[in-house]
């Protein structure tokens, strides 16, 4: 049976309902992960859980040690990864509370440690990243979203920006011209590091605000926090349905 790892983003720093069996403090060649890897039972099966931003939520997107996080999950026995991300909506369909299971990603971040293939290498290594997300996992997520009667899109292009600030109206207009549907700050290099470790990876993105210029007002943290509070029960129900299948 596949051992799933869940990477929890903003709003999901702990997985309520997880019956904990171990908290693993894993040393990696890349430093410490954001938090201990939690092993336990959720929805009737063994799972791993890692809080991307730490617990409590304290590590900003550009300072997450993505390499240590992915390496630690692999060492703990992860065989597939379900990543939960809070995002802004660019496409008109991506309103607050809408879910997206993206099929593509564009990386606008910079300066992040983005590969395991660096330093003193025996040979140069390239990985195919034509299709960043695992199709089987994507189908499992969309089936679960449908079964839970969630508003969702089964395709979308994720724009990963640097953060921690939100984007300007002009930047969002540029991302829209590039074909992006949602915008977040943590989708990369997480997805490609999973690919380098040969870990199937998919993203469950919850829209928590309209992107800059996509609503009449300014974006507030209170608005985002309300959307997170409203959406996390659905996130957990979707994850439980995937794991229980």
XYZ file of C-alpha atoms in Angstrom:
245
model
C 0.000 0.000 0.000
C 1.391 3.393 -1.012
C 2.781 5.490 1.828
C 1.448 9.015 1.279
C 3.075 12.141 2.674
C 1.002 15.274 3.133
C 2.777 18.630 3.022
C 0.607 21.142 4.829
C 0.804 24.773 3.833
C -0.669 27.955 5.279
C -3.736 26.999 7.312
C -2.666 23.365 7.660
C 0.236 23.370 10.102
C -1.239 20.373 11.897
C -3.445 17.560 10.671
C -6.369 17.177 13.046
C -7.448 13.556 13.230
C -3.934 12.200 12.792
C -3.293 9.492 15.399
C 0.388 10.073 16.035
C 2.798 7.156 16.317
C 6.122 8.991 15.908
C 7.624 12.454 15.457
C 10.789 12.008 13.404
C 13.615 14.534 13.672
C 15.522 13.646 10.523
C 19.000 14.944 9.778
C 19.533 15.656 6.086
C 22.563 16.687 4.041
C 20.722 19.965 3.417
C 20.012 20.973 6.994
C 16.906 20.708 9.115
C 13.414 20.376 7.627
C 10.707 22.865 8.571
C 9.361 20.615 11.323
C 9.522 17.012 12.505
C 8.011 14.501 10.096
C 4.917 13.145 11.822
C 4.000 9.510 11.262
C 0.567 8.278 12.181
C -2.785 6.922 11.115
C -5.220 9.075 9.170
C -8.355 7.907 7.391
C -7.476 4.324 8.207
C -3.943 4.207 6.845
C -0.399 5.146 7.747
C 0.601 8.596 6.519
C 3.401 11.090 6.963
C 2.783 14.792 7.598
C 5.120 17.768 7.378
C 4.240 21.411 8.050
C 5.906 23.340 5.209
C 6.137 26.572 7.194
C 6.854 24.927 10.534
C 4.579 24.622 13.543
C 3.764 27.260 14.563
C 3.593 28.900 11.119
C 6.850 30.890 11.117
C 8.950 30.212 7.994
C 8.191 32.496 5.019
C 7.963 30.941 1.535
C 11.365 32.130 0.329
C 13.112 30.691 3.398
C 11.534 27.227 3.461
C 14.247 24.560 3.253
C 12.540 22.686 0.434
C 15.461 20.331 -0.129
C 15.569 19.240 3.508
C 11.780 18.801 3.565
C 11.661 16.527 0.526
C 14.747 14.588 1.542
C 13.324 13.988 5.041
C 10.029 12.710 3.632
C 11.848 10.323 1.310
C 13.978 9.055 4.193
C 10.872 8.574 6.324
C 9.441 6.258 3.660
C 7.186 8.506 1.581
C 6.185 7.010 -1.766
C 3.852 9.784 -2.993
C 3.229 13.380 -1.953
C 0.011 15.359 -1.664
C 0.874 19.050 -1.265
C -1.684 21.531 0.081
C -1.207 25.141 -1.043
C -3.095 28.375 -0.364
C -3.204 30.489 -3.527
C -4.628 33.608 -5.110
C -7.104 33.380 -7.960
C -6.257 34.881 -11.351
C -8.689 33.182 -13.747
C -12.325 34.303 -13.258
C -13.303 30.734 -12.306
C -10.840 30.775 -9.412
C -12.922 32.584 -6.821
C -12.331 32.472 -3.081
C -13.067 28.987 -1.763
C -12.534 27.344 -5.156
C -10.137 24.411 -5.438
C -7.675 23.827 -8.244
C -5.658 20.712 -9.029
C -3.054 22.278 -11.316
C -1.601 20.413 -14.271
C 1.202 22.884 -15.062
C 3.437 25.364 -13.262
C 5.585 28.393 -14.167
C 8.377 29.292 -11.780
C 8.931 33.027 -11.186
C 10.849 32.534 -7.939
C 14.577 33.199 -7.689
C 17.528 32.517 -5.433
C 16.099 29.345 -3.895
C 18.078 26.130 -3.556
C 16.164 24.355 -6.271
C 17.966 21.094 -7.056
C 19.725 18.151 -5.445
C 22.052 17.990 -8.447
C 24.560 20.635 -7.390
C 28.093 20.785 -6.047
C 30.683 18.105 -6.747
C 28.862 15.811 -9.190
C 30.021 12.735 -11.054
C 27.983 13.865 -14.047
C 25.397 16.457 -15.031
C 21.823 15.267 -14.452
C 18.650 16.578 -16.060
C 15.121 15.480 -15.168
C 12.136 15.668 -17.470
C 9.653 18.187 -16.089
C 7.278 18.439 -19.044
C 4.379 17.402 -16.820
C 5.162 18.541 -13.282
C 2.313 16.766 -11.503
C 1.593 13.057 -11.288
C -1.522 12.272 -13.303
C -2.714 9.390 -11.111
C -2.571 11.561 -7.988
C -4.317 14.388 -9.841
C -7.159 12.043 -10.784
C -7.465 10.894 -7.183
C -7.730 14.476 -5.968
C -10.307 15.493 -8.559
C -12.412 12.404 -7.832
C -12.333 13.234 -4.128
C -13.256 16.881 -4.765
C -16.212 15.742 -6.864
C -17.323 13.250 -4.214
C -17.169 15.988 -1.556
C -19.222 18.354 -3.781
C -16.474 20.963 -3.727
C -16.216 23.695 -6.345
C -13.064 22.814 -8.228
C -11.115 22.957 -11.467
C -9.298 19.833 -12.564
C -6.710 21.802 -14.550
C -4.840 25.024 -14.040
C -1.469 26.704 -14.369
C 0.188 27.597 -11.063
C 2.424 30.695 -11.023
C 5.034 30.465 -8.282
C 6.265 33.886 -7.163
C 9.017 34.728 -4.696
C 7.097 36.272 -1.811
C 6.719 36.964 0.974
C 4.935 40.045 -0.341
C 1.832 39.703 -2.469
C 2.017 40.679 -6.129
C 1.268 44.023 -7.781
C -1.650 44.519 -10.162
C 0.806 44.775 -13.065
C 2.531 41.554 -12.054
C -0.778 39.686 -11.943
C -1.650 41.093 -15.372
C 1.647 39.724 -16.648
C 0.980 36.302 -15.106
C -2.456 36.264 -16.702
C -0.928 37.043 -20.097
C 1.454 34.143 -19.503
C -1.532 31.837 -19.077
C -1.478 31.424 -15.300
C -4.710 30.638 -13.452
C -3.578 30.727 -9.803
C -0.645 32.277 -7.977
C 1.230 31.056 -4.916
C 4.679 31.179 -3.359
C 5.499 27.565 -2.456
C 4.866 25.421 -5.527
C 8.519 25.537 -6.565
C 11.068 24.152 -6.086
C 8.996 21.650 -4.133
C 7.511 20.002 -7.223
C 10.805 19.568 -9.069
C 12.628 18.294 -5.989
C 9.985 15.595 -5.674
C 10.614 14.732 -9.324
C 14.356 14.489 -8.712
C 13.665 12.041 -5.867
C 11.238 10.082 -8.096
C 8.345 10.821 -5.751
C 4.936 11.202 -7.453
C 3.624 14.644 -6.488
C 0.355 16.539 -6.859
C -1.001 19.816 -5.535
C -4.350 20.573 -3.907
C -4.647 24.354 -4.148
C -7.265 26.313 -2.215
C -8.001 29.834 -3.483
C -8.021 32.131 -0.444
C -8.220 35.525 -2.169
C -8.600 37.147 -5.576
C -5.179 38.107 -6.912
C -4.213 41.786 -7.078
C -6.519 43.740 -9.361
C -9.096 40.938 -9.492
C -11.409 42.525 -6.939
C -12.505 46.044 -6.106
C -10.647 46.217 -2.785
C -7.207 45.546 -1.389
C -6.214 42.095 -0.166
C -6.292 41.750 3.617
C -4.951 39.031 5.890
C -8.337 38.897 7.603
C -9.922 37.940 4.270
C -7.317 35.237 3.710
C -7.668 33.858 7.238
C -11.445 33.597 6.867
C -11.073 31.691 3.608
C -8.531 29.364 5.204
C -10.800 28.682 8.159
C -13.731 27.986 5.842
C -11.752 25.791 3.463
C -9.609 23.612 5.724
C -12.429 21.261 6.706
C -12.989 20.586 3.014
C -9.248 20.085 2.506
C -9.134 17.499 5.265
C -12.234 15.737 3.928
C -10.697 15.538 0.450
C -7.417 14.188 1.812
C -9.245 11.629 3.922
C -11.214 10.462 0.889
C -8.047 10.053 -1.185
C -6.297 8.141 1.573
C -9.309 5.990 2.344
C -9.855 4.932 -1.276
